[in-house]
XYZ file of C-alpha atoms in Angstrom:
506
model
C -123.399 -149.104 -65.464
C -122.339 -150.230 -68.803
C -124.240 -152.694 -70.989
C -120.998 -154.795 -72.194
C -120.617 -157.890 -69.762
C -117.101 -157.804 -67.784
C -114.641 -160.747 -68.673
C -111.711 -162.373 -66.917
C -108.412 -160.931 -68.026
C -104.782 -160.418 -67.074
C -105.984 -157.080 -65.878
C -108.313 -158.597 -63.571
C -107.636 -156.197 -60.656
C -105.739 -153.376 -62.002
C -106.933 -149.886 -61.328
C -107.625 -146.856 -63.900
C -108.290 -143.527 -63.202
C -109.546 -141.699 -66.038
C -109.491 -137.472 -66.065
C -111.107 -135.826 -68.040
C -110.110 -131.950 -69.412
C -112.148 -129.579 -71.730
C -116.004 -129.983 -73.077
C -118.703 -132.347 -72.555
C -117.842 -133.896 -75.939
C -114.437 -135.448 -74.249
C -116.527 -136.582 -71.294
C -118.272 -138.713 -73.500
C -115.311 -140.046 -75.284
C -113.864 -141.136 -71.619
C -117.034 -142.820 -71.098
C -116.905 -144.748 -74.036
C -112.892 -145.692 -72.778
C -114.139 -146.232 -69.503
C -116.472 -149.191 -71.126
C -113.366 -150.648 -73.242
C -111.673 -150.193 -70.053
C -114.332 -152.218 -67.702
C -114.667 -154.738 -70.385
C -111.679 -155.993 -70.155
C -111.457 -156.537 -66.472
C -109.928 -152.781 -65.276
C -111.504 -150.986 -62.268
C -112.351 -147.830 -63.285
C -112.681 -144.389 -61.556
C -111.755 -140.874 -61.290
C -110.073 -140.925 -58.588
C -106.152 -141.180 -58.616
C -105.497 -142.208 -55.463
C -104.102 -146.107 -55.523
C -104.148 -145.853 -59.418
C -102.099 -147.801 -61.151
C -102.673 -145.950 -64.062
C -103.889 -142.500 -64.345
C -104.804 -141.605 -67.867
C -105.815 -138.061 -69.077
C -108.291 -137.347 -71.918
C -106.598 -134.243 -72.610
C -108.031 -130.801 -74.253
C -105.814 -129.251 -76.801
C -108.399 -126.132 -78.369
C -106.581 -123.196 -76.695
C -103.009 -122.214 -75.301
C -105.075 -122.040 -71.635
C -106.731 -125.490 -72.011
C -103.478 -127.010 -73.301
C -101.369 -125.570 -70.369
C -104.219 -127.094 -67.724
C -103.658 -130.374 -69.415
C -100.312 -130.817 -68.849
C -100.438 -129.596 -65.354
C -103.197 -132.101 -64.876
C -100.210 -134.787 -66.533
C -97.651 -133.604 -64.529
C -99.998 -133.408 -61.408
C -100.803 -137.461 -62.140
C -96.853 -138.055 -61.967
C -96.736 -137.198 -58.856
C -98.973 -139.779 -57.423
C -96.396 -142.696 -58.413
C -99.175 -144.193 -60.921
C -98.112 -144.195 -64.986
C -99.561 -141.554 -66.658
C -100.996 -141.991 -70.119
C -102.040 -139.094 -72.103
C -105.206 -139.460 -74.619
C -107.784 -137.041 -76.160
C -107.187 -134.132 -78.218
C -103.974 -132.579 -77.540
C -102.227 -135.946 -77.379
C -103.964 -136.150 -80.601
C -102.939 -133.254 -82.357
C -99.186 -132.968 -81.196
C -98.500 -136.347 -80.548
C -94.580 -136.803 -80.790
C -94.409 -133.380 -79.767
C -96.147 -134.123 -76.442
C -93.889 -137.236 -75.635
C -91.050 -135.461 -76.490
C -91.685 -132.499 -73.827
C -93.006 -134.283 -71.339
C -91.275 -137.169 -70.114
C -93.332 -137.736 -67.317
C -95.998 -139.893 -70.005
C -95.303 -143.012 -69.892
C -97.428 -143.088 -73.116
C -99.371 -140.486 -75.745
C -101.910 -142.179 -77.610
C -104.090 -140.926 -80.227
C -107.963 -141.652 -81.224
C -106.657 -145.285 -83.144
C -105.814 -146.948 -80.329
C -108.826 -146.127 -78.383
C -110.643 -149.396 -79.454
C -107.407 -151.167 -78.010
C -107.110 -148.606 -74.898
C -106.820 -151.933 -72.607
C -104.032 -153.477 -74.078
C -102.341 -149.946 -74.572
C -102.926 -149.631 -70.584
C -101.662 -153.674 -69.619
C -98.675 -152.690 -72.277
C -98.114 -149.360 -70.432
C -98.402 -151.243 -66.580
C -96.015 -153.930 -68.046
C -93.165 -151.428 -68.583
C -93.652 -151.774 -72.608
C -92.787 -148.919 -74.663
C -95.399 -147.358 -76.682
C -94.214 -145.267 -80.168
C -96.091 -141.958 -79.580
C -99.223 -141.511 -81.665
C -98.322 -139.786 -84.998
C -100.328 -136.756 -85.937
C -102.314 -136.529 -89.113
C -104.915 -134.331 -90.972
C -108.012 -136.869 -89.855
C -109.971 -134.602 -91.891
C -107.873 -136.944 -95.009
C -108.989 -140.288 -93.642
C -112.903 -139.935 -94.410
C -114.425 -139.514 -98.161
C -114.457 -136.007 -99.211
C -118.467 -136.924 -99.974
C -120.672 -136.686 -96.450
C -122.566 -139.743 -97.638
C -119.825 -141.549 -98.040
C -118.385 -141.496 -94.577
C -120.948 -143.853 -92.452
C -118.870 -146.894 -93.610
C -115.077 -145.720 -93.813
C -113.881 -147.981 -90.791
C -112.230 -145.103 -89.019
C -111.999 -144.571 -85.282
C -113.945 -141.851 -83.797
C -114.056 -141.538 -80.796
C -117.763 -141.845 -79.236
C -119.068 -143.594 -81.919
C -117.850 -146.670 -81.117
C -120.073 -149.779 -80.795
C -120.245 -153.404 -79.454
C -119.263 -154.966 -83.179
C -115.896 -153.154 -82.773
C -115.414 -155.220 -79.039
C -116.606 -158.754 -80.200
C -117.838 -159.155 -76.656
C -121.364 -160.198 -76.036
C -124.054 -157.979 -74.542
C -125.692 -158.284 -71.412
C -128.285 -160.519 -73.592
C -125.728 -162.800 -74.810
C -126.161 -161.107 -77.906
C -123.262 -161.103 -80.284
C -123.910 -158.290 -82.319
C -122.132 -157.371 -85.723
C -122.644 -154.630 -88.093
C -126.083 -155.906 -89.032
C -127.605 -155.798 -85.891
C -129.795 -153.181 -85.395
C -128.485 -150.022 -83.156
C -131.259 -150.644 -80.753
C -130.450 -154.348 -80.131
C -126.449 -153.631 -79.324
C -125.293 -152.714 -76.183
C -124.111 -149.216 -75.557
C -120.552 -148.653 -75.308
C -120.481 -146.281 -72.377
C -120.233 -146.445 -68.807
C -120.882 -143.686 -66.668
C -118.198 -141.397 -64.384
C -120.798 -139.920 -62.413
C -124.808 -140.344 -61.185
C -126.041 -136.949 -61.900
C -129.224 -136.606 -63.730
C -128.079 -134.835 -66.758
C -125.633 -136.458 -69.805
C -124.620 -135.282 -72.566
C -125.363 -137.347 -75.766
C -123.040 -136.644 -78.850
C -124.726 -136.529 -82.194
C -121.999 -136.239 -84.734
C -117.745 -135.953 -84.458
C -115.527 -133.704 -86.795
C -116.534 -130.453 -88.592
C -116.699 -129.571 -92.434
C -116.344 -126.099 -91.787
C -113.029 -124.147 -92.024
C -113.125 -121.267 -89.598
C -110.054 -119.299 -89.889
C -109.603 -119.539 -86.006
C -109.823 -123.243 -85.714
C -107.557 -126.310 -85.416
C -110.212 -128.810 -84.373
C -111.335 -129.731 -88.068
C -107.701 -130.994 -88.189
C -107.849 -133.298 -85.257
C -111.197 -134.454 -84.971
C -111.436 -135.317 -88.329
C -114.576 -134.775 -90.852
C -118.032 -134.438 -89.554
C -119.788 -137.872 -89.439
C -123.621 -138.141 -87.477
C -124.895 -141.134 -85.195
C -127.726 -142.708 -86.559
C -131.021 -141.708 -84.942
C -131.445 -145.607 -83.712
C -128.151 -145.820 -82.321
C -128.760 -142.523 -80.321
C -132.049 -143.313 -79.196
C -130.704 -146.519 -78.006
C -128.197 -144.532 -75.944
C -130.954 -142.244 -75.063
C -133.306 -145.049 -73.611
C -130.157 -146.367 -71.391
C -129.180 -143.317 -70.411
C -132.891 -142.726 -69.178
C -132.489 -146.159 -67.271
C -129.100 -145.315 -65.698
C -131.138 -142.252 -64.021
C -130.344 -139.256 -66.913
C -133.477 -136.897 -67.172
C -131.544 -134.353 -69.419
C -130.075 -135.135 -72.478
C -127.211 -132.394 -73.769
C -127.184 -133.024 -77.715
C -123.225 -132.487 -77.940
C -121.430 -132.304 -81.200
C -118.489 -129.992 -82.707
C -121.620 -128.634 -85.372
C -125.262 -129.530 -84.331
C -126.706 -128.199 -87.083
C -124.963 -130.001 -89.822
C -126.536 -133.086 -87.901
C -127.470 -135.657 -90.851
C -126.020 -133.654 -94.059
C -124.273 -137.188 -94.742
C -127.473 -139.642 -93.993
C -129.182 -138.285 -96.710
C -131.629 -135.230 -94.601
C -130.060 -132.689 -93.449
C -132.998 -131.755 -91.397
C -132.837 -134.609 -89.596
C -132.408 -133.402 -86.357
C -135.689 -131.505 -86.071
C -137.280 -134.523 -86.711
C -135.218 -136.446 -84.014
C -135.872 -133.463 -81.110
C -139.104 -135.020 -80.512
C -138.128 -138.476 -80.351
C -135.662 -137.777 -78.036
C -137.963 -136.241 -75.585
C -140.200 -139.228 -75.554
C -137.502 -141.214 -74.094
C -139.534 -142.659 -70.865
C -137.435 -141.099 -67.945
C -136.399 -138.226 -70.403
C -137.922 -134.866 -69.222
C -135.435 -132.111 -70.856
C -133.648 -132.560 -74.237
C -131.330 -129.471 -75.041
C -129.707 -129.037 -78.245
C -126.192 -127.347 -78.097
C -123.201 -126.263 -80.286
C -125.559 -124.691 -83.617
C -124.029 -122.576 -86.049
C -125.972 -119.620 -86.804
C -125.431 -119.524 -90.453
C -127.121 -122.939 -90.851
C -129.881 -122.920 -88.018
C -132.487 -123.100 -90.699
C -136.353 -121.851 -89.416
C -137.487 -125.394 -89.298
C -135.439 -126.161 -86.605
C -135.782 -122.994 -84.703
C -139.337 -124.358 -84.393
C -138.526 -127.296 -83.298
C -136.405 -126.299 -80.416
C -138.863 -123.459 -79.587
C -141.948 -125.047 -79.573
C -141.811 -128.993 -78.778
C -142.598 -130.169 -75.539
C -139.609 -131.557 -73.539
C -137.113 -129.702 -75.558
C -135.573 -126.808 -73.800
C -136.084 -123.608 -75.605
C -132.421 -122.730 -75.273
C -130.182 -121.402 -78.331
C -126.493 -121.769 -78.039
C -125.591 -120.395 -81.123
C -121.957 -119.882 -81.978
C -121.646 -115.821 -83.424
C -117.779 -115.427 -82.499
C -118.573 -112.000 -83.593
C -120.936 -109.431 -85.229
C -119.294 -107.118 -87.639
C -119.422 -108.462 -91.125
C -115.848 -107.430 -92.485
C -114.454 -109.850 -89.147
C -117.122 -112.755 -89.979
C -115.575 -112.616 -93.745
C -112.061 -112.767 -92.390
C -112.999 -115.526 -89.762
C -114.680 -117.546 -93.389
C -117.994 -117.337 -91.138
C -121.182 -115.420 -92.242
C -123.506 -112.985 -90.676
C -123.978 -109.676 -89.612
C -125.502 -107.624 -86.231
C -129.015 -107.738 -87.766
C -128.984 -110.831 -89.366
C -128.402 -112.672 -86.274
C -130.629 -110.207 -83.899
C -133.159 -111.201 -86.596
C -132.462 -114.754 -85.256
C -132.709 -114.389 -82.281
C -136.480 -112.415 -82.584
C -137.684 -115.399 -84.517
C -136.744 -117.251 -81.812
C -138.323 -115.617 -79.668
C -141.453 -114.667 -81.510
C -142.189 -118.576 -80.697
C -141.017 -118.808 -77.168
C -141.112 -115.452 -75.557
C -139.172 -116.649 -72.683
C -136.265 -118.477 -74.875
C -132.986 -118.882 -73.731
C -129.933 -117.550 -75.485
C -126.030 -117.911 -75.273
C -122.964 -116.900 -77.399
C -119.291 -116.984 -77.087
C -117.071 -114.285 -79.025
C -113.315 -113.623 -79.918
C -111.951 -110.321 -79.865
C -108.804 -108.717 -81.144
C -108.912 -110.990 -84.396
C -106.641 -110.194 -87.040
C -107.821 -106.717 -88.414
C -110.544 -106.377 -85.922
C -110.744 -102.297 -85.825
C -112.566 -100.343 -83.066
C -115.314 -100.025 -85.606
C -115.825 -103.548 -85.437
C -115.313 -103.516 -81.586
C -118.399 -101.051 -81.367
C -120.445 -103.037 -83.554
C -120.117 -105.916 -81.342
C -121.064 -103.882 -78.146
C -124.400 -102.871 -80.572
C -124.949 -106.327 -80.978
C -124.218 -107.792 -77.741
C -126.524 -104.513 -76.073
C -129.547 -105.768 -78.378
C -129.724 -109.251 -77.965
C -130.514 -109.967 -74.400
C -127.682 -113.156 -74.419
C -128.411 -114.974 -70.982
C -124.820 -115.980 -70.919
C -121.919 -114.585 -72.728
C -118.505 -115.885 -73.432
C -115.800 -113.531 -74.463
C -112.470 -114.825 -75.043
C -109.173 -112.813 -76.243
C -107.606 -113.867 -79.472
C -104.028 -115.979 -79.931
C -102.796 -117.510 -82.526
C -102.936 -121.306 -82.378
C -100.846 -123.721 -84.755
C -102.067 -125.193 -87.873
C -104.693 -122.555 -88.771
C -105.219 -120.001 -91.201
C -105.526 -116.885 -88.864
C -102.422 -117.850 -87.079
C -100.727 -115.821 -90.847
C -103.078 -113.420 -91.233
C -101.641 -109.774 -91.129
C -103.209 -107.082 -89.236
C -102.586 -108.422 -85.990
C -103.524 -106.413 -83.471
C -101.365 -105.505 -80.739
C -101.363 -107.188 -77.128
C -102.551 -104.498 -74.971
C -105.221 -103.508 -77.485
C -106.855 -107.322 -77.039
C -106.288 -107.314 -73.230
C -108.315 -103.669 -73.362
C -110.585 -104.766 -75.926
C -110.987 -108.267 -73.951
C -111.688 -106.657 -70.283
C -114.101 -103.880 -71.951
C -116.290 -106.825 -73.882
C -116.206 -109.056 -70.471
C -117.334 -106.735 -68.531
C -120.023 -105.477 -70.448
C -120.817 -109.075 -70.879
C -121.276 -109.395 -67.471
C -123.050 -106.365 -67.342
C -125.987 -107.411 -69.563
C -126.085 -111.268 -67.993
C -127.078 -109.904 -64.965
C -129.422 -107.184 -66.523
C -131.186 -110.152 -68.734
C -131.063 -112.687 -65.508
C -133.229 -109.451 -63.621
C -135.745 -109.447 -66.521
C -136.996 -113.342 -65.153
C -137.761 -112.020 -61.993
C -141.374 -112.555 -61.537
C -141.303 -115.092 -64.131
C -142.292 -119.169 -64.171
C -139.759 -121.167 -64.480
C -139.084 -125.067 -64.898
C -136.191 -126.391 -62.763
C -134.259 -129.530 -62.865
C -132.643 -130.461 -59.639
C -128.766 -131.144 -60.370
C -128.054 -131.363 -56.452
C -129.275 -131.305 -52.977
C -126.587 -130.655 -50.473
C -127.058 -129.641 -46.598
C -130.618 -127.632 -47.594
C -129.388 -126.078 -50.586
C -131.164 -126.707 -53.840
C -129.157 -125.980 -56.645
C -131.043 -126.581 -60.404
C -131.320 -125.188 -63.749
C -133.964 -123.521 -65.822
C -134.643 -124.069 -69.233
C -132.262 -121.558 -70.174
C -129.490 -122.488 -67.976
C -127.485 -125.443 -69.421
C -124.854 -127.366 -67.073
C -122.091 -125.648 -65.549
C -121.552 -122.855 -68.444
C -124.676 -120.773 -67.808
C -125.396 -119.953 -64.477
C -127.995 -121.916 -61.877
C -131.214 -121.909 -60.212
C -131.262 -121.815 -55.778
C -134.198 -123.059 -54.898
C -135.456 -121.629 -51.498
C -138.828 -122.032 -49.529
C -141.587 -119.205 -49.165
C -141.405 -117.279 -45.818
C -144.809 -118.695 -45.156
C -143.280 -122.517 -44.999
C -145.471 -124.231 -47.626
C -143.091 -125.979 -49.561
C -141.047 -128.358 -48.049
C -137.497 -128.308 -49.981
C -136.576 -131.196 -48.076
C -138.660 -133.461 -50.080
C -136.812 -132.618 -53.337
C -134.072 -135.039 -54.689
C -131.995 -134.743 -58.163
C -133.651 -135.357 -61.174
C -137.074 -133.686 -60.016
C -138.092 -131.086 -62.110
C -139.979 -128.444 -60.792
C -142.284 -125.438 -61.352
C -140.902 -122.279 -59.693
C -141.544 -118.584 -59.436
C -138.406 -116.451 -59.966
C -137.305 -114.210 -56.837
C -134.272 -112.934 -57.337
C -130.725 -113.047 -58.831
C -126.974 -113.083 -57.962
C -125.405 -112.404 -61.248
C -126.638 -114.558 -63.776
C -127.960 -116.865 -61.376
C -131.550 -117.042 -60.468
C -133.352 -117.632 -56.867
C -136.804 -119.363 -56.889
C -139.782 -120.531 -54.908
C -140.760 -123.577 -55.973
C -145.099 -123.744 -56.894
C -145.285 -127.417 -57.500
C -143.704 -130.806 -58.722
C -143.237 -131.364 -62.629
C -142.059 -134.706 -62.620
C -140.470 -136.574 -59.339
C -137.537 -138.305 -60.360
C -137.790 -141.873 -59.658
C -136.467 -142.768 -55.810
C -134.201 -145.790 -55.095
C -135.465 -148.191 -52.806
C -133.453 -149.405 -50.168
């Protein structure tokens, strides 16, 4: 569904197939491209089979997530279609991408996303494209957070109908006066599920030593709360009963419309959406998840009590290096406040290790760390240099086979104490939403468990036959005593219906 009217064009006919690589942040971005896209006449899907374009929103973050994306490029060359590379690692190498990888017929970057259509007629026509350029993006916006809202720069999943001229389903022309809620949403869906993810904000002020993404997604610019509520209530309409708040920094959400405490205040709006029965926040940086809005995520209704706070790492002298802040206790004191509100809280991390001067000190004062806070899901990834940052020419780089030894001792303690914390539920009450329904198996998520990352909820019936899983369709959410586990995974019995997801008629 998309809320911009189709119109006759030359590529009346033509078939996209868009693929998307890396976070939930780029699957929004190829649903805004997937509107342009259906605007202007293309059939869109994500299938590549009788294509006649296949183009690839492409992850560039790490060396693993940039080598998937150009199998997934080379893979699309095979099928015959052209093959047009978008997203972030087209961003950020641009020239360098074309250049390697002559099976592209085109690399485009995020300025010619609000022209992706005639990018894609140019590409079917045999027209060469130059390759995007790269750039700093973090240049192109006001040095001044306040400053940005107006700056006329693309970025990508902000766009909106007064950038497409084209009328709403209405016949509303709307221009940059017209309220958010009165324009239609530039999205259409890729899939039916019953969760979405809903992107606050693009970019990131920060300047982690680690990172490259500041450089190619630019400064950090918020939605306004009526545009995303406006999202929110069409999502809710399309079928979406979770909302995942998506962003590069959550918790810088409004530091440039004036309050940065803005999204506190906007948790419970969400979750009033009609249709809306879970809002989770994701992506917050511990070092600016003030106590206001650990309340706010802890305690109001139809927000998940779920913390996905980014640590990277415990030991101080590492968080310095990284230019992050924090400390073992100061972020197990977190986590207790946290939990001091919602006892049954949900928490997940990811962490680097083998960072420039890490030292087997700071290795064991992770493992204190990560053996204290009773993480529900843990992400441990091995450091590498990547191009354009600051830790990339650090010195003290630690040695290959120390990070591989480092890396398999963190993961599998990290598994380890998953599977210990996913045991500590058992007995408990837990609120499932139904993702799927598939030949008797229930598969759903808890409160703590957010899509595909952290694990899942089987939902089975009591020996005794009084629930009838049969009955159950995506979307419902669910009441359900906690059985057993498999990992981080839970097993439940179901004890009663939440709220029933509407069901189709006919």
């Amino acid at each position: 569904m998309v809320s911009a009217t189709s119109s006759s064009s030359s590529a009346a006919g033509r078939r996209v197939a868009l693929l998307t690589l890396g976070c939930a942040r780029n699957e929004v971005d190829s649903e805004e491209l997937a509107a342009r896209l259906h605007a202007d006449g293309w059939q869109v899907s994500t299938d590549g089979e009788g294509a006649d374009v296949v183009l690839v929103n492409t992850c560039g973050f790490v060396e693993k997530a940039k080598q998937d994306s150009i199998q997934t490029l080379l893979a699309a060359a095979e099928t015959g279609a052209k093959v047009v590379a978008a997203g972030c690692m087209a961003e950020r190498y641009g020239r360098e991408l074309a250049d390697s990888l002559p099976e592209a017929q085109a690399v485009l970057g995020f300025d010619d996303y609000p022209e992706i259509a005639a990018r894609l007629d140019a590409v079917l026509a045999g027209t060469e494209l130059p390759a995007h350029t790269p750039r700093d993006r973090r240049e192109l916006l006001p040095l001044t957070p306040v400053a940005r809202q107006r700056s006329g720069v693309v970025v990508p999943g902000h766009g909106g109908a007064a950038e497409t001229g084209r009328p709403a389903d209405s016949a509303l022309l709307a221009d940059e006066h017209t309220p958010a809620h009165l324009r239609p949403v530039l999205r259409r869906r890729l899939d039916s599920g019953p969760v979405a993810s809903l992107k606050l904000a693009s970019g990131c002020d920060r300047r982690c030593a680690f990172c490259a993404i500041p450089a190619f997604r630019g400064a950090f610019v918020s939605r306004t709360p009526d545009e995303l509520l406006a999202e929110a209530e069409w999502l809710a309409k399309s079928g979406v009963r979770e909302l995942v708040l998506v962003s590069e920094n959550s918790t810088s959400y409004g530091k440039d419309l004036g309050d940065p405490r803005l999204l506190e205040k906007l948790l419970p709006q969400l979750a009033a959406v009609d249709g809306i029965v879970r809002v989770r926040a994701s992506y917050l940086q511990p070092a600016e998840t003030r106590p206001g809005l650990v309340e706010a995520i802890a305690t109001t209704p139809g927000v998940a009590a779920y913390f996905d706070l980014s640590f990277q790492h415990s030991s101080e002298p590492v968080l310095r290096r990284m230019r992050r802040f924090g400390s073992t206790d100061r972020f197990l004191d977190l986590l207790a406040t946290a939990r001091e509100l919602a006892p049954d809280a949900g928490a997940r991390s990811n962490f680097i290790v083998g960072f420039p001067g890490e030292t087997r000190a700071d290795v064991e004062e992770l493992v204190r760390f990560l053996s204290a806070a009773r993480l529900d899901a843990i992400g441990v990834f091995d450091y590498s240099d990547e191009d354009g940052t600051e830790a990339a020419g650090l010195p003290g780089k630690v040695s290959a086979a120390t990070v591989k030894r480092r890396y398999d001792r963190l993961a599998a303690l990290a598994d380890e104490l998953c599977s210990q914390r996913a045991e500590e539920r058992i007995g408990a009450t837990v609120e499932v939403l139904v993702d799927s329904v598939d030949g008797g198996v229930v598969e759903g998520r808890a409160a703590h468990q957010a899509p595909e990352v952290d694990g899942s909820t089987t939902l089975v019936a009591p020996e005794d036959g009084t629930v009838d899983l049969t009955a159950l369709r995506p979307g419902d959410l669910v009441r359900a005593t906690v059985t057993g586990t498999e990992g981080v995974d839970l097993i439940a019995v179901p004890d009663g219906m939440i709220s029933a997801a509407p069901r189709r008629v006919g």
